[in-house]
Amino acid sequence: MVSIPPLIAHAALVARLAVPAAYPFGVGETLRYDAKLGYFPVGEAMVTVSRMARERGAEAFVFSATGQGGPPGWRVRYDATSWVGTGRFTSLRFRQRLEERGKVEEHRYLIVPDSARYREEGVAGDWIAPHNPLDELAFLYYLRTAPLQVGRAYRMDRYFKTGYNPIQVTVEGREPISMPDGTEQSCLALRVTSHGTTMRVWLTDDARRLPAQMELPLPFGNVTLTLAGTMGSGEAGK
């Protein structure tokens, strides 16, 4: 997975929604994906609830994502780590590193919801953020908690870089998606649009809301990530 780009990459579902008291994921949950460009395998990715931590005095999930691959001549590796408070489910810190065609780009952000600001390590100054900010990795997990309804469209102004807001999430319907065990699972088909860019996410229509498939627009084409394996399960309370 090159990136879960800034469009989700990730206040409200029309009105402000409170995060449930229990989450559909817990420490140790690891989701492994195969990446394809059309019919051609181009890499693999992994998304993990790594651990719990104390971040500036708050209990936080630590999410991580890694991915590598790409077509010949366009090799990519992506790593991201997100610290997200369990109480209000807001991003507190975010790190990402992208290696693309021999070039490396790395960013480390400190996000302060209470003051609605964020800053980047090594860069002077700070910038305005929403009071309930999410980075792109946190946004994926947030979607798993949201009470989405088929046929509804939701405006979300929660991405920590405000220039990418609003994020428009449309629940287009239910579609069957193949799971790692060979069965088919009914999934909510989401179209996520921000800043003129669109991706799609399929979440299992059950208590776990697993991202069974994602379609990401990347510089070399639309890459489909298909869930290839899972480890760990359970819920973590606030």
Short mmCIF file of C-alpha atoms in Angstrom, two decimals:
data_model
loop_
_atom_site.label_atom_id
_atom_site.label_comp_id
_atom_site.label_asym_id
_atom_site.label_seq_id
_atom_site.Cartn_x
_atom_site.Cartn_y
_atom_site.Cartn_z
CA MET A 1 0.00 0.00 0.00
CA VAL A 2 1.70 3.18 -1.14
CA SER A 3 -0.44 5.42 0.96
CA ILE A 4 -3.81 5.81 2.31
CA PRO A 5 -3.72 9.27 0.77
CA PRO A 6 -4.68 12.53 2.45
CA LEU A 7 -8.20 12.25 1.03
CA ILE A 8 -8.90 9.68 3.69
CA ALA A 9 -7.31 9.55 4.59
CA HIS A 10 -9.29 11.06 7.67
CA ALA A 11 -16.51 16.38 13.46
CA ALA A 12 -19.35 14.99 11.78
CA LEU A 13 -21.48 12.62 9.93
CA VAL A 14 -23.86 15.44 9.09
CA ALA A 15 -24.16 16.05 12.86
CA ARG A 16 -21.31 15.47 15.29
CA LEU A 17 -21.02 11.80 16.19
CA ALA A 18 -19.63 10.43 19.43
CA VAL A 19 -17.24 7.47 19.10
CA PRO A 20 -18.78 4.31 20.61
CA ALA A 21 -17.67 3.13 24.05
CA ALA A 22 -16.14 0.01 22.49
CA TYR A 23 -14.26 -0.25 19.24
CA PRO A 24 -14.53 -3.00 16.60
CA PHE A 25 -10.76 -3.54 16.72
CA GLY A 26 -8.20 -4.21 19.40
CA VAL A 27 -4.48 -4.45 20.00
CA GLY A 28 -2.94 -7.16 17.86
CA GLU A 29 -5.38 -6.95 14.97
CA THR A 30 -3.29 -7.26 11.81
CA LEU A 31 -4.73 -7.05 8.31
CA ARG A 32 -2.60 -8.21 5.39
CA TYR A 33 -3.38 -7.14 1.81
CA ASP A 34 -2.34 -8.15 -1.68
CA ALA A 35 -2.01 -5.25 -4.12
CA LYS A 36 -2.92 -5.49 -7.82
CA LEU A 37 -2.74 -3.08 -10.72
CA GLY A 38 -5.54 -4.45 -12.86
CA TYR A 39 -4.88 -8.20 -12.92
CA PHE A 40 -1.16 -7.90 -12.13
CA PRO A 41 0.24 -8.34 -8.61
CA VAL A 42 2.31 -5.30 -7.66
CA GLY A 43 2.98 -5.66 -3.93
CA GLU A 44 1.60 -6.16 -0.47
CA ALA A 45 0.55 -4.12 2.55
CA MET A 46 -0.18 -4.55 6.25
CA VAL A 47 -2.25 -2.49 8.69
CA THR A 48 -1.93 -3.16 12.43
CA VAL A 49 -3.25 -2.03 15.79
CA SER A 50 0.24 -2.20 17.25
CA ARG A 51 -0.22 -1.31 20.92
CA MET A 52 -1.62 1.14 23.45
CA ALA A 53 0.48 4.09 24.61
CA ARG A 54 0.33 7.24 26.72
CA GLU A 55 0.62 10.27 24.46
CA ARG A 56 0.82 13.61 26.29
CA GLY A 57 -1.08 12.08 29.20
CA ALA A 58 -3.85 10.51 27.10
CA GLU A 59 -4.44 6.82 26.39
CA ALA A 60 -3.92 6.24 22.69
CA PHE A 61 -4.10 3.53 20.07
CA VAL A 62 -0.95 3.17 17.99
CA PHE A 63 -1.84 2.21 14.43
CA SER A 64 0.76 1.30 11.83
CA ALA A 65 0.69 0.70 8.09
CA THR A 66 3.40 -0.59 5.79
CA GLY A 67 3.36 -1.33 2.10
CA GLN A 68 5.77 -2.00 -0.71
CA GLY A 69 5.62 -2.75 -4.39
CA GLY A 70 4.72 -0.99 -7.62
CA PRO A 71 5.18 -1.81 -11.31
CA PRO A 72 8.68 -2.31 -12.76
CA GLY A 73 10.57 0.97 -12.73
CA TRP A 74 8.30 2.52 -10.09
CA ARG A 75 9.10 0.78 -6.83
CA VAL A 76 7.55 2.24 -3.71
CA ARG A 77 7.67 1.67 0.04
CA TYR A 78 5.35 3.39 2.51
CA ASP A 79 5.39 3.40 6.32
CA ALA A 80 3.02 5.28 8.63
CA THR A 81 2.35 5.39 12.37
CA SER A 82 -0.62 7.13 13.98
CA TRP A 83 -1.25 7.87 17.66
CA VAL A 84 -5.00 8.33 18.27
CA GLY A 85 -6.63 9.15 21.61
CA THR A 86 -9.18 6.55 22.67
CA GLY A 87 -11.53 9.01 24.37
CA ARG A 88 -12.47 11.45 21.59
CA PHE A 89 -10.76 9.39 18.84
CA THR A 90 -8.62 12.27 17.60
CA SER A 91 -5.12 12.16 16.14
CA LEU A 92 -2.32 13.23 18.48
CA ARG A 93 0.75 12.40 16.43
CA PHE A 94 1.42 11.10 12.93
CA ARG A 95 4.54 9.93 11.10
CA GLN A 96 4.86 8.88 7.46
CA ARG A 97 7.76 7.88 5.24
CA LEU A 98 7.59 7.34 1.49
CA GLU A 99 10.34 5.90 -0.69
CA GLU A 100 9.45 6.32 -4.34
CA ARG A 101 11.76 5.67 -7.29
CA GLY A 102 14.84 6.19 -5.14
CA LYS A 103 13.59 9.36 -3.42
CA VAL A 104 12.68 9.52 0.27
CA GLU A 105 10.08 11.85 1.79
CA GLU A 106 9.45 11.81 5.53
CA HIS A 107 7.13 13.87 7.74
CA ARG A 108 6.49 13.88 11.51
CA TYR A 109 3.50 15.80 12.79
CA LEU A 110 2.42 16.80 16.30
CA ILE A 111 -1.35 17.36 16.40
CA VAL A 112 -3.01 19.22 19.29
CA PRO A 113 -6.81 18.91 19.18
CA ASP A 114 -7.43 21.11 22.25
CA SER A 115 -5.81 24.12 20.57
CA ALA A 116 -6.86 23.11 17.03
CA ARG A 117 -3.30 23.32 15.74
CA TYR A 118 -0.65 21.06 14.27
CA ARG A 119 3.01 21.44 13.46
CA GLU A 120 5.63 19.50 11.57
CA GLU A 121 8.91 18.50 13.17
CA GLY A 122 11.76 20.54 11.74
CA VAL A 123 9.46 23.17 10.19
CA ALA A 124 8.93 26.57 11.81
CA GLY A 125 5.43 27.64 12.81
CA ASP A 126 2.17 25.80 13.20
CA TRP A 127 -1.12 25.54 11.35
CA ILE A 128 -4.84 25.45 12.07
CA ALA A 129 -6.46 22.02 12.48
CA PRO A 130 -10.02 20.93 13.28
CA HIS A 131 -10.87 20.41 16.96
CA ASN A 132 -11.42 16.71 16.20
CA PRO A 133 -8.57 16.02 13.74
CA LEU A 134 -7.74 12.74 12.03
CA ASP A 135 -4.78 11.74 9.89
CA GLU A 136 -5.28 9.41 6.92
CA LEU A 137 -4.57 6.20 8.82
CA ALA A 138 -6.76 7.21 11.75
CA PHE A 139 -9.54 8.11 9.30
CA LEU A 140 -9.68 4.52 8.04
CA TYR A 141 -10.22 3.25 11.58
CA TYR A 142 -12.73 6.01 12.27
CA LEU A 143 -14.85 4.87 9.33
CA ARG A 144 -15.08 1.47 11.01
CA THR A 145 -16.78 3.09 14.02
CA ALA A 146 -19.21 5.33 12.14
CA PRO A 147 -22.94 4.39 11.87
CA LEU A 148 -23.01 4.57 8.08
CA GLN A 149 -26.26 3.94 6.21
CA VAL A 150 -26.72 2.73 2.66
CA GLY A 151 -27.77 5.52 0.33
CA ARG A 152 -26.51 8.29 2.60
CA ALA A 153 -23.75 10.81 1.89
CA TYR A 154 -21.76 12.34 4.73
CA ARG A 155 -19.62 15.45 4.89
CA MET A 156 -16.64 15.07 7.21
CA ASP A 157 -14.40 18.02 8.09
CA ARG A 158 -11.91 16.11 10.19
CA TYR A 159 -8.68 15.79 8.20
CA PHE A 160 -5.95 17.56 10.20
CA LYS A 161 -4.75 19.49 7.13
CA THR A 162 -7.84 21.63 6.66
CA GLY A 163 -7.18 22.35 2.98
CA TYR A 164 -8.28 18.80 2.13
CA ASN A 165 -11.65 19.21 3.85
CA PRO A 166 -14.45 18.51 3.38
CA ILE A 167 -14.17 14.79 2.85
CA GLN A 168 -17.31 13.40 1.22
CA VAL A 169 -18.22 9.80 2.09
CA THR A 170 -21.03 8.18 0.12
CA VAL A 171 -22.39 4.74 1.01
CA GLU A 172 -23.23 3.48 -2.47
CA GLY A 173 -24.70 0.12 -1.45
CA ARG A 174 -23.77 -3.41 -0.42
CA GLU A 175 -21.52 -5.61 -2.52
CA PRO A 176 -20.17 -9.16 -2.00
CA ILE A 177 -16.39 -9.27 -1.53
CA SER A 178 -14.26 -12.43 -1.32
CA MET A 179 -12.66 -13.00 2.08
CA PRO A 180 -9.37 -14.78 2.88
CA ASP A 181 -11.19 -18.00 3.83
CA GLY A 182 -12.81 -18.22 0.38
CA THR A 183 -16.28 -17.11 1.48
CA GLU A 184 -18.07 -13.99 0.28
CA GLN A 185 -19.02 -11.28 2.73
CA SER A 186 -21.58 -8.53 2.22
CA CYS A 187 -19.74 -5.20 2.42
CA LEU A 188 -20.69 -1.55 2.55
CA ALA A 189 -19.28 0.06 -0.60
CA LEU A 190 -17.97 3.55 0.19
CA ARG A 191 -16.87 6.26 -2.20
CA VAL A 192 -14.53 8.72 -0.48
CA THR A 193 -13.79 12.01 -2.24
CA SER A 194 -11.56 14.92 -1.27
CA HIS A 195 -9.84 17.69 -3.20
CA GLY A 196 -10.93 16.22 -6.53
CA THR A 197 -9.57 12.74 -5.81
CA THR A 198 -11.67 9.62 -5.19
CA MET A 199 -10.93 6.28 -3.59
CA ARG A 200 -13.22 3.39 -2.65
CA VAL A 201 -13.40 1.29 0.49
CA TRP A 202 -15.44 -1.86 1.17
CA LEU A 203 -16.19 -2.50 4.87
CA THR A 204 -17.67 -5.80 6.01
CA ASP A 205 -21.29 -5.27 7.03
CA ASP A 206 -20.86 -6.82 10.46
CA ALA A 207 -19.62 -5.88 13.91
CA ARG A 208 -15.93 -5.82 12.94
CA ARG A 209 -16.27 -3.57 9.87
CA LEU A 210 -13.08 -4.96 8.36
CA PRO A 211 -11.72 -3.11 5.31
CA ALA A 212 -12.07 -6.08 2.96
CA GLN A 213 -10.96 -4.16 -0.11
CA MET A 214 -9.66 -0.70 -1.01
CA GLU A 215 -9.07 0.98 -4.36
CA LEU A 216 -6.44 3.72 -4.28
CA PRO A 217 -5.64 6.20 -7.06
CA LEU A 218 -1.83 6.30 -7.37
CA PRO A 219 0.50 8.00 -9.87
CA PHE A 220 0.92 4.79 -11.89
CA GLY A 221 -2.77 3.76 -11.85
CA ASN A 222 -5.59 2.56 -9.60
CA VAL A 223 -4.30 -0.09 -7.21
CA THR A 224 -6.70 -2.55 -5.56
CA LEU A 225 -5.83 -3.85 -2.09
CA THR A 226 -7.60 -7.10 -1.28
CA LEU A 227 -7.64 -8.55 2.23
CA ALA A 228 -5.47 -11.66 2.17
CA GLY A 229 -5.22 -12.56 5.84
CA THR A 230 -6.11 -11.46 9.36
CA MET A 231 -4.56 -11.99 12.77
CA GLY A 232 -5.98 -11.00 16.14
CA SER A 233 -9.50 -9.87 16.97
CA GLY A 234 -11.64 -8.51 19.75
CA GLU A 235 -12.64 -5.11 21.01
CA ALA A 236 -10.87 -2.53 23.12
CA GLY A 237 -12.90 -0.26 25.38
CA LYS A 238 -12.24 3.40 25.85
#
